[in-house]
Amino acid sequence: MKRGPFVKAFAVVGTALVIVPVAAVIASAIPLMTQSGSAFDWMTPAEYAPIALVGGVLLLGCALMARDRMGLVITGNALSFGVLIAGLVVARVTGLATGQREAEGLVWALVAASIAIYGIGLLVLIAAGMLLTRDLFHAPTSER
């Protein structure tokens, strides 16, 4: 089990990077609450996916090195990025991504659901990152 300073630093940075899409949604929603007639951009979390992906990879590496919280980190990564990529492929193949198809029906519902599941996966990853970071910093003295 590796619990050195780099593993700890990568766990903190990975968790922070996974928080970015959620924080962006909250930060963009606050001004919208005071404005009437403004629309919420529900695709904002997906636009920050590359940042969260780097964080997810860092958390996966830390979990594997520390041999801790691996299942939760893998589940969060699979939920987040596996489902999001599948939704993006569906949007591209059906023409929804290019505008050849109207945003309605089952295809649109599948793509919207993939973004919602991606958000749930991000929350799982955030929890996993926080638990992993806590475990790394509060390891028993004999393991340090």
Coordinates of C-alpha atoms in Angstrom, one line a residue:
M1 CA 0.0 0.0 0.0
K2 CA 1.4 3.3 -1.1
R3 CA 0.4 6.3 1.0
G4 CA 3.2 8.7 0.2
P5 CA 2.9 12.4 -0.4
F6 CA 2.4 12.1 -4.1
V7 CA -0.5 9.7 -3.7
K8 CA -2.1 12.0 -1.2
A9 CA -1.5 15.1 -3.4
F10 CA -3.0 13.3 -6.5
A11 CA -6.0 12.2 -4.4
V12 CA -6.7 15.8 -3.4
V13 CA -6.1 17.2 -6.9
G14 CA -8.2 14.4 -8.5
T15 CA -11.1 15.1 -6.1
A16 CA -10.9 18.8 -6.8
L17 CA -10.9 18.2 -10.5
V18 CA -14.0 16.0 -10.2
I19 CA -15.8 18.7 -8.2
V20 CA -15.2 21.3 -11.0
P21 CA -18.3 20.3 -13.2
V22 CA -20.6 20.3 -10.2
A23 CA -19.2 23.6 -8.9
A24 CA -19.7 25.1 -12.4
V25 CA -23.3 24.1 -12.5
I26 CA -23.9 25.6 -9.0
A27 CA -22.0 28.8 -9.9
S28 CA -23.9 29.3 -13.2
A29 CA -27.3 28.5 -11.6
I30 CA -27.0 31.2 -8.8
P31 CA -27.3 34.2 -11.1
L32 CA -30.2 32.5 -13.0
M33 CA -32.2 32.3 -9.8
T34 CA -32.5 36.1 -9.8
Q35 CA -33.2 36.6 -13.5
S36 CA -36.6 35.9 -14.9
G37 CA -36.8 34.2 -18.3
S38 CA -33.3 32.8 -18.3
A39 CA -32.7 29.2 -19.2
F40 CA -30.5 26.8 -17.3
D41 CA -27.8 25.1 -19.4
W42 CA -28.3 21.4 -18.4
M43 CA -25.3 20.4 -20.5
T44 CA -22.8 22.3 -18.5
P45 CA -21.5 19.2 -16.6
A46 CA -20.8 17.5 -19.9
E47 CA -18.8 20.5 -21.1
Y48 CA -16.4 20.1 -18.2
A49 CA -16.1 16.3 -18.7
P50 CA -12.4 16.4 -19.8
I51 CA -11.4 18.1 -16.5
A52 CA -13.4 15.6 -14.5
L53 CA -11.9 12.7 -16.6
V54 CA -8.4 13.8 -15.5
G55 CA -9.6 13.8 -11.9
G56 CA -11.2 10.4 -12.3
V57 CA -8.0 8.9 -13.7
L58 CA -6.0 10.5 -10.9
L59 CA -8.4 9.0 -8.3
L60 CA -8.3 5.6 -10.1
G61 CA -4.5 5.6 -9.9
C62 CA -4.5 6.6 -6.2
A63 CA -7.1 4.0 -5.4
L64 CA -5.0 1.3 -7.1
M65 CA -1.8 2.4 -5.5
A66 CA -3.3 2.6 -2.0
R67 CA -5.5 -0.4 -2.6
D68 CA -8.4 1.4 -1.0
R69 CA -11.8 2.4 -2.3
M70 CA -11.1 0.8 -5.7
G71 CA -14.7 -0.4 -6.2
L72 CA -16.2 2.9 -5.5
V73 CA -13.8 4.8 -7.8
I74 CA -14.2 2.3 -10.6
T75 CA -18.0 2.5 -10.2
G76 CA -17.9 6.3 -10.3
N77 CA -15.7 6.4 -13.4
A78 CA -17.8 3.8 -15.2
L79 CA -21.0 5.6 -14.4
S80 CA -19.6 9.0 -15.3
F81 CA -17.6 8.4 -18.4
G82 CA -18.9 5.1 -19.7
V83 CA -22.5 6.3 -19.8
L84 CA -21.6 9.8 -21.0
I85 CA -19.5 8.4 -23.9
A86 CA -22.3 6.0 -24.8
G87 CA -24.8 8.9 -24.9
L88 CA -22.5 11.0 -27.0
V89 CA -22.1 8.1 -29.5
V90 CA -25.9 7.8 -29.7
A91 CA -26.2 11.5 -30.3
R92 CA -23.6 11.4 -33.0
V93 CA -24.9 8.3 -34.8
T94 CA -28.5 9.4 -34.8
G95 CA -27.8 13.0 -36.0
L96 CA -28.9 14.6 -32.8
A97 CA -25.4 16.1 -32.2
T98 CA -25.3 17.7 -35.6
G99 CA -28.9 19.0 -35.6
Q100 CA -30.1 16.7 -38.4
R101 CA -32.6 15.3 -35.9
E102 CA -34.9 17.3 -33.6
A103 CA -34.3 17.1 -29.9
E104 CA -37.3 15.0 -29.1
G105 CA -38.4 11.4 -28.6
L106 CA -36.5 8.4 -27.3
V107 CA -33.1 9.3 -28.7
W108 CA -33.2 12.7 -27.0
A109 CA -34.4 11.0 -23.7
L110 CA -31.5 8.6 -23.9
V111 CA -28.9 11.4 -24.4
A112 CA -30.5 13.5 -21.6
A113 CA -30.5 10.4 -19.3
S114 CA -26.8 9.8 -20.1
I115 CA -26.0 13.3 -18.9
A116 CA -28.0 12.8 -15.8
I117 CA -26.3 9.5 -15.0
Y118 CA -23.0 11.2 -15.7
G119 CA -23.9 13.7 -13.0
I120 CA -24.8 10.9 -10.5
G121 CA -21.4 9.3 -11.4
L122 CA -19.6 12.5 -10.6
L123 CA -21.3 12.6 -7.2
V124 CA -20.1 9.0 -6.6
L125 CA -16.6 10.0 -7.6
I126 CA -16.6 13.0 -5.4
A127 CA -17.7 10.9 -2.4
A128 CA -15.0 8.3 -3.4
G129 CA -12.3 10.9 -3.7
M130 CA -13.2 12.4 -0.3
L131 CA -13.3 9.0 1.4
L132 CA -10.0 8.0 -0.3
T133 CA -8.3 11.3 0.7
R134 CA -9.5 10.8 4.3
D135 CA -8.2 7.3 4.4
L136 CA -4.9 8.3 3.0
F137 CA -4.4 11.1 5.5
H138 CA -5.7 9.2 8.5
A139 CA -3.9 5.9 7.9
P140 CA -2.7 4.0 11.0
T141 CA 0.8 5.0 12.1
S142 CA 2.1 1.5 11.4
E143 CA 1.2 1.8 7.7
R144 CA 2.8 5.3 7.1

